[in-house]
């Protein structure tokens, strides 16, 4: 996640409610903040107020763009995001083609918010955010830090109306990934094909669609920009844009949309976020698109196959697959035969295990969501590569569901499953769960959906059980939605 500049050395924080300057509270340096400005307190006693420098910031406004992130952090870590919809990305070999993030017929114009902004180096993003919230850099301090956060409940706003409105440009930030000007960091982002590792890009985006017909070059600087584009009562939508430097100018490469929720200091309940006021027709259009995206998320969730029976058309598809796999030499429902150029779904999966060490934690001492996204993408890519027998290219990253945070020390089990295929396209679902060695229980933490295109036509994946048939239909739904937007 990206953040805003912190207090200058020796400067006292200012209370946004009263305008007075107070003393940093005990939650600052004691929790490992390098400058001691995190977790501050003040004496004004106003509900929802926070001591800050410069523009006022308010407890309860979360998101990766630092909007309302000064003082003690009360927003959700990346691992507790609401269902997140990333960009729809079409990528032919080495080329990214333009599509829409939201499925609408047009993308609203992007207002210029960069005036007066100083970019942040990508390596400094986490340390900047730790400075702002007063998070410790030492893992051994995390227990004490979580205990101190309980006292921050008094700073929470009781109503959204108690929080001052914000503008989109208030949350605008830029982050630079200098692949060209600093070659020493380039190797971290290179794959064996001498192109950029897309999993690393996902990871950087989460720290902090439309695609243009541009190549991601491994030797040119990349700039990430982001701002809050829509807010509800306790949730917000954040637009992230990736641009790359060519001939002295930054050209758009991809966009991503994150939906995040603000949480209380102990991450137990939602917290209110600042209202958002559009200031131009372009911003009003962006805000309306956020409303439409919310309705689409609700509609898609309501029609989930985990809640509703398949449609009549989908039931016919499943029955046709069943009939096509029956062994005609026997009169038995159990005798199944694999059609030509097909693969049973149970044979089209890969699994991986990750031990979650403290080095992969976020500032809230849970496993960083971007790390989970990168690992899931890499397993999804390997699954598609193994299934298709050739190098796959990413087409879409769709609806990443963060259902539960991943604790440090967890055993993370990742399962990549090919759930739908059509011609050269491969739809992969990656299921992430944590395993508790003491109770021997498994708990789902994340669901990822990736669409890949292979260099050659791939075999048809065939479900055998009813559960696999539901995976097949769910994959077909995601694939159909992607194809409509391309």
Tab-separated table of C-alpha atoms in Angstrom:
chain	number	residue	atom	x	y	z
A	1	UNK	CA	0.000	0.000	0.000
A	2	UNK	CA	1.219	3.509	-0.709
A	3	UNK	CA	1.228	6.361	1.735
A	4	UNK	CA	1.695	10.083	2.195
A	5	UNK	CA	4.752	11.974	3.514
A	6	UNK	CA	5.164	11.865	7.278
A	7	UNK	CA	5.790	14.590	9.842
A	8	UNK	CA	8.941	16.640	9.601
A	9	UNK	CA	11.466	16.000	12.394
A	10	UNK	CA	10.514	17.955	15.510
A	11	UNK	CA	7.075	18.971	14.197
A	12	UNK	CA	4.099	18.291	16.400
A	13	UNK	CA	0.982	16.714	14.913
A	14	UNK	CA	-2.041	18.961	14.397
A	15	UNK	CA	-5.535	17.949	15.448
A	16	UNK	CA	-7.789	18.095	12.434
A	17	UNK	CA	-10.838	18.874	14.567
A	18	UNK	CA	-9.459	21.847	16.496
A	19	UNK	CA	-6.376	22.971	14.578
A	20	UNK	CA	-4.215	22.757	17.717
A	21	UNK	CA	-0.917	20.908	17.851
A	22	UNK	CA	-0.408	18.211	20.462
A	23	UNK	CA	2.089	15.606	21.617
A	24	UNK	CA	2.649	12.243	19.960
A	25	UNK	CA	0.980	9.603	22.101
A	26	UNK	CA	2.386	6.385	23.486
A	27	UNK	CA	1.504	4.439	20.351
A	28	UNK	CA	4.313	6.066	18.369
A	29	UNK	CA	7.955	5.320	19.054
A	30	UNK	CA	7.087	2.556	21.533
A	31	UNK	CA	5.639	0.577	18.622
A	32	UNK	CA	8.741	0.854	16.490
A	33	UNK	CA	7.956	3.971	14.423
A	34	UNK	CA	11.224	5.427	13.235
A	35	UNK	CA	10.091	8.982	13.874
A	36	UNK	CA	7.577	8.376	16.643
A	37	UNK	CA	4.570	9.923	14.896
A	38	UNK	CA	2.298	6.880	14.730
A	39	UNK	CA	-0.513	6.155	17.156
A	40	UNK	CA	-0.556	9.732	18.442
A	41	UNK	CA	-3.068	11.145	20.897
A	42	UNK	CA	-4.477	14.583	21.545
A	43	UNK	CA	-6.540	16.336	24.158
A	44	UNK	CA	-9.383	17.856	22.176
A	45	UNK	CA	-11.681	14.868	22.789
A	46	UNK	CA	-13.508	15.310	19.484
A	47	UNK	CA	-14.978	12.062	18.112
A	48	UNK	CA	-13.324	10.771	14.961
A	49	UNK	CA	-10.493	13.290	15.166
A	50	UNK	CA	-6.850	12.567	14.507
A	51	UNK	CA	-3.669	14.593	14.877
A	52	UNK	CA	-1.994	15.177	11.527
A	53	UNK	CA	0.131	17.624	9.563
A	54	UNK	CA	-1.048	19.449	6.448
A	55	UNK	CA	-4.420	18.389	5.058
A	56	UNK	CA	-6.774	16.906	7.655
A	57	UNK	CA	-7.001	13.133	7.841
A	58	UNK	CA	-9.632	11.103	9.646
A	59	UNK	CA	-9.764	7.729	11.353
A	60	UNK	CA	-11.795	5.279	9.328
A	61	UNK	CA	-10.750	6.247	5.811
A	62	UNK	CA	-8.924	3.234	4.443
A	63	UNK	CA	-7.403	2.135	1.175
A	64	UNK	CA	-4.061	1.827	-0.524
A	65	UNK	CA	-3.714	5.481	-1.478
A	66	UNK	CA	-3.091	6.888	1.995
A	67	UNK	CA	-6.487	8.607	2.159
A	68	UNK	CA	-7.021	9.114	5.874
A	69	UNK	CA	-4.039	6.958	6.785
A	70	UNK	CA	-2.194	9.270	9.179
A	71	UNK	CA	-1.915	8.403	12.846
A	72	UNK	CA	-3.071	5.003	14.117
A	73	UNK	CA	-4.201	2.728	11.316
A	74	UNK	CA	-7.783	1.557	11.564
A	75	UNK	CA	-8.261	0.274	8.054
A	76	UNK	CA	-8.235	-3.247	6.748
A	77	UNK	CA	-5.019	-4.920	5.708
A	78	UNK	CA	-4.794	-6.269	2.173
A	79	UNK	CA	-5.683	-9.691	3.483
A	80	UNK	CA	-9.160	-8.500	4.596
A	81	UNK	CA	-10.277	-6.792	1.439
A	82	UNK	CA	-13.749	-7.234	0.094
A	83	UNK	CA	-14.028	-9.169	-3.182
A	84	UNK	CA	-11.471	-7.494	-5.408
A	85	UNK	CA	-11.916	-7.139	-9.131
A	86	UNK	CA	-8.719	-6.582	-11.006
A	87	UNK	CA	-8.429	-5.441	-14.562
A	88	UNK	CA	-9.557	-7.556	-17.476
A	89	UNK	CA	-6.340	-8.016	-19.371
A	90	UNK	CA	-5.968	-9.339	-22.852
A	91	UNK	CA	-2.440	-10.364	-23.681
A	92	UNK	CA	-1.401	-11.886	-26.926
A	93	UNK	CA	2.273	-12.931	-26.986
A	94	UNK	CA	4.086	-9.939	-25.454
A	95	UNK	CA	1.196	-7.543	-26.250
A	96	UNK	CA	-1.498	-6.154	-23.940
A	97	UNK	CA	-4.763	-5.197	-25.649
A	98	UNK	CA	-7.391	-2.715	-24.448
A	99	UNK	CA	-10.485	-3.846	-22.555
A	100	UNK	CA	-12.679	-2.477	-19.741
A	101	UNK	CA	-12.247	-2.850	-15.992
A	102	UNK	CA	-15.934	-2.717	-15.181
A	103	UNK	CA	-17.652	-4.231	-18.160
A	104	UNK	CA	-19.183	-0.942	-19.253
A	105	UNK	CA	-19.122	0.160	-22.866
A	106	UNK	CA	-16.722	3.013	-22.272
A	107	UNK	CA	-14.139	4.127	-19.796
A	108	UNK	CA	-14.609	7.606	-18.323
A	109	UNK	CA	-11.878	10.154	-18.864
A	110	UNK	CA	-9.216	10.338	-16.171
A	111	UNK	CA	-8.741	13.803	-14.659
A	112	UNK	CA	-5.176	15.007	-14.083
A	113	UNK	CA	-4.408	14.875	-10.352
A	114	UNK	CA	-0.608	14.805	-10.492
A	115	UNK	CA	0.059	18.510	-9.876
A	116	UNK	CA	2.383	19.001	-6.924
A	117	UNK	CA	2.828	15.268	-6.261
A	118	UNK	CA	6.249	13.744	-5.532
A	119	UNK	CA	6.578	10.080	-6.583
A	120	UNK	CA	7.579	7.454	-4.014
A	121	UNK	CA	10.180	4.787	-4.827
A	122	UNK	CA	8.568	1.348	-4.903
A	123	UNK	CA	11.068	0.035	-2.329
A	124	UNK	CA	9.999	2.733	0.162
A	125	UNK	CA	6.243	2.126	0.046
A	126	UNK	CA	6.009	-0.204	3.023
A	127	UNK	CA	8.467	1.762	5.167
A	128	UNK	CA	6.574	5.011	4.450
A	129	UNK	CA	3.331	3.384	5.532
A	130	UNK	CA	4.952	1.948	8.662
A	131	UNK	CA	6.108	5.448	9.579
A	132	UNK	CA	2.604	6.848	9.191
A	133	UNK	CA	0.770	4.243	11.261
A	134	UNK	CA	3.579	3.676	13.769
A	135	UNK	CA	3.907	-0.007	12.936
A	136	UNK	CA	6.944	-1.847	14.212
A	137	UNK	CA	9.539	-3.272	11.871
A	138	UNK	CA	10.364	-5.968	14.433
A	139	UNK	CA	8.200	-9.070	14.442
A	140	UNK	CA	8.750	-9.589	18.185
A	141	UNK	CA	6.893	-6.319	18.897
A	142	UNK	CA	3.659	-7.361	17.191
A	143	UNK	CA	1.896	-8.667	20.317
A	144	UNK	CA	2.459	-5.428	22.218
A	145	UNK	CA	1.435	-3.381	19.180
A	146	UNK	CA	-1.883	-5.214	18.831
A	147	UNK	CA	-2.630	-4.663	22.524
A	148	UNK	CA	-1.972	-0.922	22.169
A	149	UNK	CA	-4.382	-0.692	19.231
A	150	UNK	CA	-7.336	-1.477	21.502
A	151	UNK	CA	-7.117	2.025	22.974
A	152	UNK	CA	-7.702	3.582	19.560
A	153	UNK	CA	-11.436	2.806	19.554
A	154	UNK	CA	-12.082	6.209	21.149
A	155	UNK	CA	-10.820	7.924	17.973
A	156	UNK	CA	-13.332	6.262	15.669
A	157	UNK	CA	-16.128	8.348	14.178
A	158	UNK	CA	-19.602	7.317	15.342
A	159	UNK	CA	-21.240	8.338	12.045
A	160	UNK	CA	-20.007	8.950	8.531
A	161	UNK	CA	-21.459	12.451	8.763
A	162	UNK	CA	-18.883	13.253	11.459
A	163	UNK	CA	-16.085	12.868	8.905
A	164	UNK	CA	-15.164	15.710	6.540
A	165	UNK	CA	-15.711	15.083	2.803
A	166	UNK	CA	-12.757	14.301	0.558
A	167	UNK	CA	-11.916	14.926	-3.073
A	168	UNK	CA	-10.482	12.333	-5.441
A	169	UNK	CA	-7.250	14.263	-5.759
A	170	UNK	CA	-6.775	14.215	-1.967
A	171	UNK	CA	-5.921	10.520	-2.239
A	172	UNK	CA	-3.816	10.668	-5.427
A	173	UNK	CA	-0.316	9.186	-5.159
A	174	UNK	CA	2.455	8.065	-7.499
A	175	UNK	CA	4.963	5.239	-7.068
A	176	UNK	CA	7.981	4.706	-9.343
A	177	UNK	CA	9.431	1.320	-10.295
A	178	UNK	CA	12.763	2.312	-11.933
A	179	UNK	CA	13.481	-0.735	-14.101
A	180	UNK	CA	15.337	1.435	-16.596
A	181	UNK	CA	17.134	4.001	-14.462
A	182	UNK	CA	18.125	1.494	-11.728
A	183	UNK	CA	19.116	-1.773	-13.470
A	184	UNK	CA	20.149	-3.358	-10.154
A	185	UNK	CA	16.462	-3.980	-9.238
A	186	UNK	CA	15.548	-5.319	-12.684
A	187	UNK	CA	16.449	-8.955	-12.044
A	188	UNK	CA	13.729	-9.249	-9.391
A	189	UNK	CA	11.131	-8.535	-12.078
A	190	UNK	CA	12.531	-10.637	-14.945
A	191	UNK	CA	11.268	-14.068	-15.972
A	192	UNK	CA	13.091	-16.680	-18.034
A	193	UNK	CA	11.662	-15.181	-21.243
A	194	UNK	CA	13.330	-11.808	-20.475
A	195	UNK	CA	9.987	-10.127	-19.925
A	196	UNK	CA	8.340	-8.725	-16.803
A	197	UNK	CA	6.979	-11.142	-14.193
A	198	UNK	CA	3.284	-10.322	-14.036
A	199	UNK	CA	3.011	-11.762	-10.522
A	200	UNK	CA	5.416	-9.064	-9.300
A	201	UNK	CA	3.224	-6.396	-10.912
A	202	UNK	CA	0.192	-7.781	-9.042
A	203	UNK	CA	2.194	-7.649	-5.828
A	204	UNK	CA	3.185	-4.016	-6.396
A	205	UNK	CA	-0.346	-3.017	-7.333
A	206	UNK	CA	-1.610	-4.441	-4.063
A	207	UNK	CA	0.980	-2.385	-2.163
A	208	UNK	CA	-0.253	0.666	-3.479
A	209	UNK	CA	-8.978	-3.310	-16.556
A	210	UNK	CA	-8.336	-1.170	-19.227
A	211	UNK	CA	-5.313	-2.265	-21.171
A	212	UNK	CA	-3.644	-0.449	-23.966
A	213	UNK	CA	-1.784	-2.062	-26.839
A	214	UNK	CA	1.610	-1.725	-25.196
A	215	UNK	CA	4.453	-4.080	-24.397
A	216	UNK	CA	5.711	-4.213	-20.807
A	217	UNK	CA	9.435	-3.636	-21.283
A	218	UNK	CA	11.836	-4.990	-18.638
A	219	UNK	CA	14.269	-2.071	-19.090
A	220	UNK	CA	11.960	0.971	-18.884
A	221	UNK	CA	10.761	2.767	-15.764
A	222	UNK	CA	7.217	2.041	-14.579
A	223	UNK	CA	4.933	4.433	-12.710
A	224	UNK	CA	1.945	3.398	-10.597
A	225	UNK	CA	-0.737	5.963	-9.774
A	226	UNK	CA	-3.811	5.552	-7.630
A	227	UNK	CA	-6.727	7.388	-6.088
A	228	UNK	CA	-10.031	6.689	-4.375
A	229	UNK	CA	-12.759	6.692	-7.039
A	230	UNK	CA	-15.886	5.713	-5.070
A	231	UNK	CA	-16.918	5.278	-1.433
A	232	UNK	CA	-19.860	3.771	0.400
A	233	UNK	CA	-20.378	3.856	4.152
A	234	UNK	CA	-17.466	1.613	5.145
A	235	UNK	CA	-15.988	0.519	1.797
A	236	UNK	CA	-14.243	2.215	-1.074
A	237	UNK	CA	-13.130	1.562	-4.625
A	238	UNK	CA	-9.577	2.479	-5.567
A	239	UNK	CA	-8.400	2.931	-9.158
A	240	UNK	CA	-4.796	2.010	-9.861
A	241	UNK	CA	-3.025	2.782	-13.139
A	242	UNK	CA	0.262	1.481	-14.468
A	243	UNK	CA	2.252	3.507	-17.012
A	244	UNK	CA	5.649	2.913	-18.608
A	245	UNK	CA	8.250	5.397	-19.791
A	246	UNK	CA	8.855	5.520	-23.560
A	247	UNK	CA	10.694	8.314	-25.403
A	248	UNK	CA	10.400	10.626	-22.404
A	249	UNK	CA	6.636	10.134	-21.870
A	250	UNK	CA	4.652	7.742	-19.690
A	251	UNK	CA	2.163	5.634	-21.697
A	252	UNK	CA	-0.765	3.691	-20.128
A	253	UNK	CA	-0.268	-0.058	-19.823
A	254	UNK	CA	-2.943	-1.388	-17.480
A	255	UNK	CA	-5.543	-0.388	-14.894
A	256	UNK	CA	-6.743	-2.235	-11.807
A	257	UNK	CA	-9.719	-1.727	-9.507
A	258	UNK	CA	-9.528	-2.619	-5.813
A	259	UNK	CA	-12.467	-2.689	-3.414
A	260	UNK	CA	-11.422	-2.320	0.216
A	261	UNK	CA	-13.191	-2.006	3.548
A	262	UNK	CA	-12.209	0.075	6.572
A	263	UNK	CA	-11.962	-1.801	9.837
A	264	UNK	CA	-11.705	-0.894	13.494
A	265	UNK	CA	-8.310	-1.007	15.267
A	266	UNK	CA	-8.704	-4.692	16.174
A	267	UNK	CA	-10.012	-5.645	12.725
A	268	UNK	CA	-13.300	-6.918	14.180
A	269	UNK	CA	-15.897	-4.469	12.835
A	270	UNK	CA	-16.294	-2.062	9.915
A	271	UNK	CA	-15.339	1.593	10.343
A	272	UNK	CA	-16.782	4.595	8.543
A	273	UNK	CA	-14.886	6.243	5.683
A	274	UNK	CA	-14.933	9.863	4.559
A	275	UNK	CA	-17.603	10.873	2.033
A	276	UNK	CA	-16.287	11.530	-1.488
A	277	UNK	CA	-17.310	14.615	-3.479
A	278	UNK	CA	-16.757	14.557	-7.282
A	279	UNK	CA	-15.591	17.955	-8.572
A	280	UNK	CA	-16.006	17.612	-12.340
A	281	UNK	CA	-18.180	15.794	-14.904
A	282	UNK	CA	-15.323	13.310	-15.418
A	283	UNK	CA	-15.151	12.545	-11.707
A	284	UNK	CA	-18.935	12.219	-11.521
A	285	UNK	CA	-18.798	9.634	-14.311
A	286	UNK	CA	-16.067	7.718	-12.462
A	287	UNK	CA	-18.146	7.811	-9.273
A	288	UNK	CA	-21.240	6.524	-11.141
A	289	UNK	CA	-19.160	3.681	-12.549
A	290	UNK	CA	-18.202	2.751	-8.993
A	291	UNK	CA	-21.896	2.545	-8.091
A	292	UNK	CA	-22.509	0.293	-11.094
A	293	UNK	CA	-19.585	-1.929	-10.100
A	294	UNK	CA	-21.091	-2.334	-6.634
A	295	UNK	CA	-24.417	-3.462	-8.097
A	296	UNK	CA	-22.646	-5.936	-10.370
A	297	UNK	CA	-20.755	-7.429	-7.444
A	298	UNK	CA	-24.017	-7.890	-5.548
A	299	UNK	CA	-25.714	-9.429	-8.584
A	300	UNK	CA	-22.834	-11.813	-9.263
A	301	UNK	CA	-22.711	-12.890	-5.619
A	302	UNK	CA	-26.468	-13.487	-5.492
A	303	UNK	CA	-26.349	-15.739	-8.560
A	304	UNK	CA	-23.415	-17.791	-7.213
A	305	UNK	CA	-23.691	-21.538	-7.765
A	306	UNK	CA	-22.937	-21.924	-4.061
A	307	UNK	CA	-26.306	-20.253	-3.386
A	308	UNK	CA	-28.497	-20.804	-6.464
A	309	UNK	CA	-29.153	-23.801	-8.721
A	310	UNK	CA	-27.801	-23.641	-12.285
A	311	UNK	CA	-30.022	-22.162	-14.967
A	312	UNK	CA	-31.989	-24.412	-17.330
A	313	UNK	CA	-29.385	-23.836	-20.045
A	314	UNK	CA	-26.566	-24.730	-17.681
A	315	UNK	CA	-28.347	-27.890	-16.545
A	316	UNK	CA	-28.623	-28.968	-20.172
A	317	UNK	CA	-24.887	-28.364	-20.659
A	318	UNK	CA	-24.054	-30.578	-17.673
A	319	UNK	CA	-26.407	-33.331	-18.848
A	320	UNK	CA	-24.968	-33.246	-22.380
A	321	UNK	CA	-21.457	-33.671	-20.933
A	322	UNK	CA	-22.730	-36.608	-18.889
A	323	UNK	CA	-24.291	-38.275	-21.936
A	324	UNK	CA	-21.157	-37.711	-24.043
A	325	UNK	CA	-19.027	-39.499	-21.451
A	326	UNK	CA	-21.236	-42.571	-20.969
A	327	UNK	CA	-19.846	-45.881	-22.189
A	328	UNK	CA	-22.402	-46.995	-24.771
A	329	UNK	CA	-21.271	-50.607	-24.471
A	330	UNK	CA	-22.861	-50.846	-21.018
A	331	UNK	CA	-26.203	-49.841	-19.572
A	332	UNK	CA	-24.829	-48.147	-16.463
A	333	UNK	CA	-24.733	-44.612	-15.108
A	334	UNK	CA	-21.361	-45.313	-13.511
A	335	UNK	CA	-19.517	-46.428	-16.604
A	336	UNK	CA	-17.813	-43.343	-18.022
A	337	UNK	CA	-15.509	-42.927	-21.000
A	338	UNK	CA	-13.300	-39.952	-21.789
A	339	UNK	CA	-14.077	-38.390	-25.195
A	340	UNK	CA	-11.225	-37.827	-27.686
A	341	UNK	CA	-8.923	-34.839	-27.121
A	342	UNK	CA	-10.211	-34.383	-23.577
A	343	UNK	CA	-8.857	-34.472	-20.027
A	344	UNK	CA	-10.740	-35.375	-16.871
A	345	UNK	CA	-10.963	-32.372	-14.570
A	346	UNK	CA	-9.496	-34.363	-11.697
A	347	UNK	CA	-6.295	-34.766	-13.759
A	348	UNK	CA	-5.988	-31.034	-14.538
A	349	UNK	CA	-4.724	-29.610	-11.261
A	350	UNK	CA	-1.538	-28.612	-9.479
A	351	UNK	CA	-0.953	-27.975	-5.784
A	352	UNK	CA	1.569	-25.992	-3.798
A	353	UNK	CA	2.510	-25.338	-0.178
A	354	UNK	CA	3.839	-22.103	1.299
A	355	UNK	CA	5.124	-21.585	4.840
A	356	UNK	CA	4.158	-18.024	5.789
A	357	UNK	CA	7.217	-16.432	7.373
A	358	UNK	CA	7.269	-13.021	9.122
A	359	UNK	CA	9.195	-11.433	6.212
A	360	UNK	CA	6.001	-11.622	4.105
A	361	UNK	CA	3.818	-9.828	6.656
A	362	UNK	CA	2.090	-6.503	6.142
A	363	UNK	CA	2.076	-3.644	8.638
A	364	UNK	CA	-0.840	-5.296	10.453
A	365	UNK	CA	1.250	-8.438	11.028
A	366	UNK	CA	-0.708	-10.645	8.702
A	367	UNK	CA	0.510	-12.058	5.417
A	368	UNK	CA	0.680	-9.382	2.726
A	369	UNK	CA	-2.150	-9.733	0.191
A	370	UNK	CA	0.142	-8.931	-2.727
A	371	UNK	CA	2.347	-11.889	-1.791
A	372	UNK	CA	-0.699	-14.178	-1.889
A	373	UNK	CA	-1.714	-12.769	-5.256
A	374	UNK	CA	1.746	-13.378	-6.720
A	375	UNK	CA	1.936	-16.944	-5.441
A	376	UNK	CA	-1.576	-17.717	-6.704
A	377	UNK	CA	-0.839	-16.248	-10.129
A	378	UNK	CA	2.390	-18.215	-10.470
A	379	UNK	CA	0.606	-21.460	-9.574
A	380	UNK	CA	-2.224	-20.581	-11.972
A	381	UNK	CA	0.294	-19.935	-14.747
A	382	UNK	CA	2.053	-23.243	-14.038
A	383	UNK	CA	-1.292	-25.058	-14.095
A	384	UNK	CA	-2.176	-23.568	-17.486
A	385	UNK	CA	1.327	-24.278	-18.808
A	386	UNK	CA	1.184	-27.902	-17.693
A	387	UNK	CA	-2.293	-28.366	-19.149
A	388	UNK	CA	-1.721	-26.674	-22.513
A	389	UNK	CA	1.797	-27.924	-23.069
A	390	UNK	CA	3.068	-24.493	-24.118
A	391	UNK	CA	3.678	-21.042	-22.702
A	392	UNK	CA	0.367	-19.403	-21.641
A	393	UNK	CA	-0.284	-15.653	-21.648
A	394	UNK	CA	-2.486	-13.868	-19.135
A	395	UNK	CA	-5.813	-12.608	-20.446
A	396	UNK	CA	-7.741	-11.774	-17.303
A	397	UNK	CA	-7.370	-11.529	-13.541
A	398	UNK	CA	-10.896	-11.452	-12.227
A	399	UNK	CA	-12.658	-11.277	-8.856
A	400	UNK	CA	-9.966	-12.077	-6.317
A	401	UNK	CA	-11.840	-12.942	-3.137
A	402	UNK	CA	-10.093	-12.256	0.180
A	403	UNK	CA	-12.369	-14.095	2.604
A	404	UNK	CA	-10.082	-14.433	5.596
A	405	UNK	CA	-6.670	-13.033	6.610
A	406	UNK	CA	-3.661	-15.340	6.579
A	407	UNK	CA	-1.756	-15.339	9.845
A	408	UNK	CA	2.021	-15.398	10.048
A	409	UNK	CA	3.231	-18.958	10.627
A	410	UNK	CA	0.346	-20.534	8.715
A	411	UNK	CA	0.733	-23.429	6.311
A	412	UNK	CA	-0.783	-22.050	3.121
A	413	UNK	CA	-2.141	-24.653	0.695
A	414	UNK	CA	-2.704	-23.523	-2.895
A	415	UNK	CA	-4.663	-25.608	-5.404
A	416	UNK	CA	-4.769	-24.665	-9.081
A	417	UNK	CA	-7.583	-26.234	-11.114
A	418	UNK	CA	-8.367	-25.967	-14.817
A	419	UNK	CA	-12.142	-25.593	-14.687
A	420	UNK	CA	-13.048	-24.558	-18.242
A	421	UNK	CA	-11.426	-24.554	-21.676
A	422	UNK	CA	-12.434	-23.248	-25.080
A	423	UNK	CA	-10.189	-23.440	-28.154
A	424	UNK	CA	-6.898	-21.812	-26.984
A	425	UNK	CA	-8.310	-20.394	-23.748
A	426	UNK	CA	-7.774	-21.913	-20.296
A	427	UNK	CA	-9.778	-20.816	-17.261
A	428	UNK	CA	-7.936	-21.540	-13.991
A	429	UNK	CA	-9.306	-21.303	-10.476
A	430	UNK	CA	-6.812	-21.124	-7.605
A	431	UNK	CA	-8.129	-21.999	-4.177
A	432	UNK	CA	-6.109	-20.887	-1.158
A	433	UNK	CA	-6.577	-22.286	2.337
A	434	UNK	CA	-4.699	-22.383	5.615
A	435	UNK	CA	-4.067	-25.610	7.483
A	436	UNK	CA	-4.048	-25.717	11.259
A	437	UNK	CA	-1.676	-28.508	12.274
A	438	UNK	CA	-3.091	-28.615	15.812
A	439	UNK	CA	-6.761	-29.006	14.897
A	440	UNK	CA	-6.158	-30.519	11.423
A	441	UNK	CA	-8.734	-28.098	10.050
A	442	UNK	CA	-8.674	-26.299	6.707
A	443	UNK	CA	-10.085	-22.795	6.218
A	444	UNK	CA	-10.510	-21.060	2.861
A	445	UNK	CA	-8.783	-17.685	2.685
A	446	UNK	CA	-8.815	-16.693	-0.989
A	447	UNK	CA	-10.321	-17.559	-4.361
A	448	UNK	CA	-8.554	-16.463	-7.561
A	449	UNK	CA	-9.765	-16.617	-11.175
A	450	UNK	CA	-7.314	-16.388	-14.084
A	451	UNK	CA	-7.923	-16.605	-17.826
A	452	UNK	CA	-4.973	-17.629	-20.008
A	453	UNK	CA	-4.512	-18.061	-23.743
A	454	UNK	CA	-2.197	-20.774	-25.002
A	455	UNK	CA	-0.141	-20.775	-28.194
A	456	UNK	CA	-2.005	-23.866	-29.434
A	457	UNK	CA	-5.517	-25.230	-29.100
A	458	UNK	CA	-5.907	-27.110	-25.826
A	459	UNK	CA	-7.859	-30.294	-24.916
A	460	UNK	CA	-11.339	-29.940	-23.506
A	461	UNK	CA	-11.565	-30.327	-19.737
A	462	UNK	CA	-14.381	-32.679	-18.713
A	463	UNK	CA	-16.051	-32.836	-15.270
A	464	UNK	CA	-17.040	-36.207	-13.859
A	465	UNK	CA	-18.817	-35.435	-10.567
A	466	UNK	CA	-21.566	-32.946	-9.736
A	467	UNK	CA	-19.105	-30.794	-7.780
A	468	UNK	CA	-16.748	-30.683	-10.750
A	469	UNK	CA	-19.692	-29.772	-12.982
A	470	UNK	CA	-20.379	-26.746	-10.777
A	471	UNK	CA	-16.711	-25.748	-11.084
A	472	UNK	CA	-17.057	-26.123	-14.855
A	473	UNK	CA	-20.138	-23.886	-14.967
A	474	UNK	CA	-18.540	-21.313	-12.659
A	475	UNK	CA	-15.455	-21.220	-14.872
A	476	UNK	CA	-17.669	-20.844	-17.949
A	477	UNK	CA	-19.446	-17.886	-16.330
A	478	UNK	CA	-16.163	-16.120	-15.608
A	479	UNK	CA	-14.840	-16.858	-19.084
A	480	UNK	CA	-18.022	-15.591	-20.757
A	481	UNK	CA	-17.880	-12.365	-18.736
A	482	UNK	CA	-14.259	-11.852	-19.792
A	483	UNK	CA	-15.014	-12.412	-23.468
A	484	UNK	CA	-17.833	-9.871	-23.365
A	485	UNK	CA	-15.479	-7.222	-22.079
A	486	UNK	CA	-12.634	-7.843	-24.512
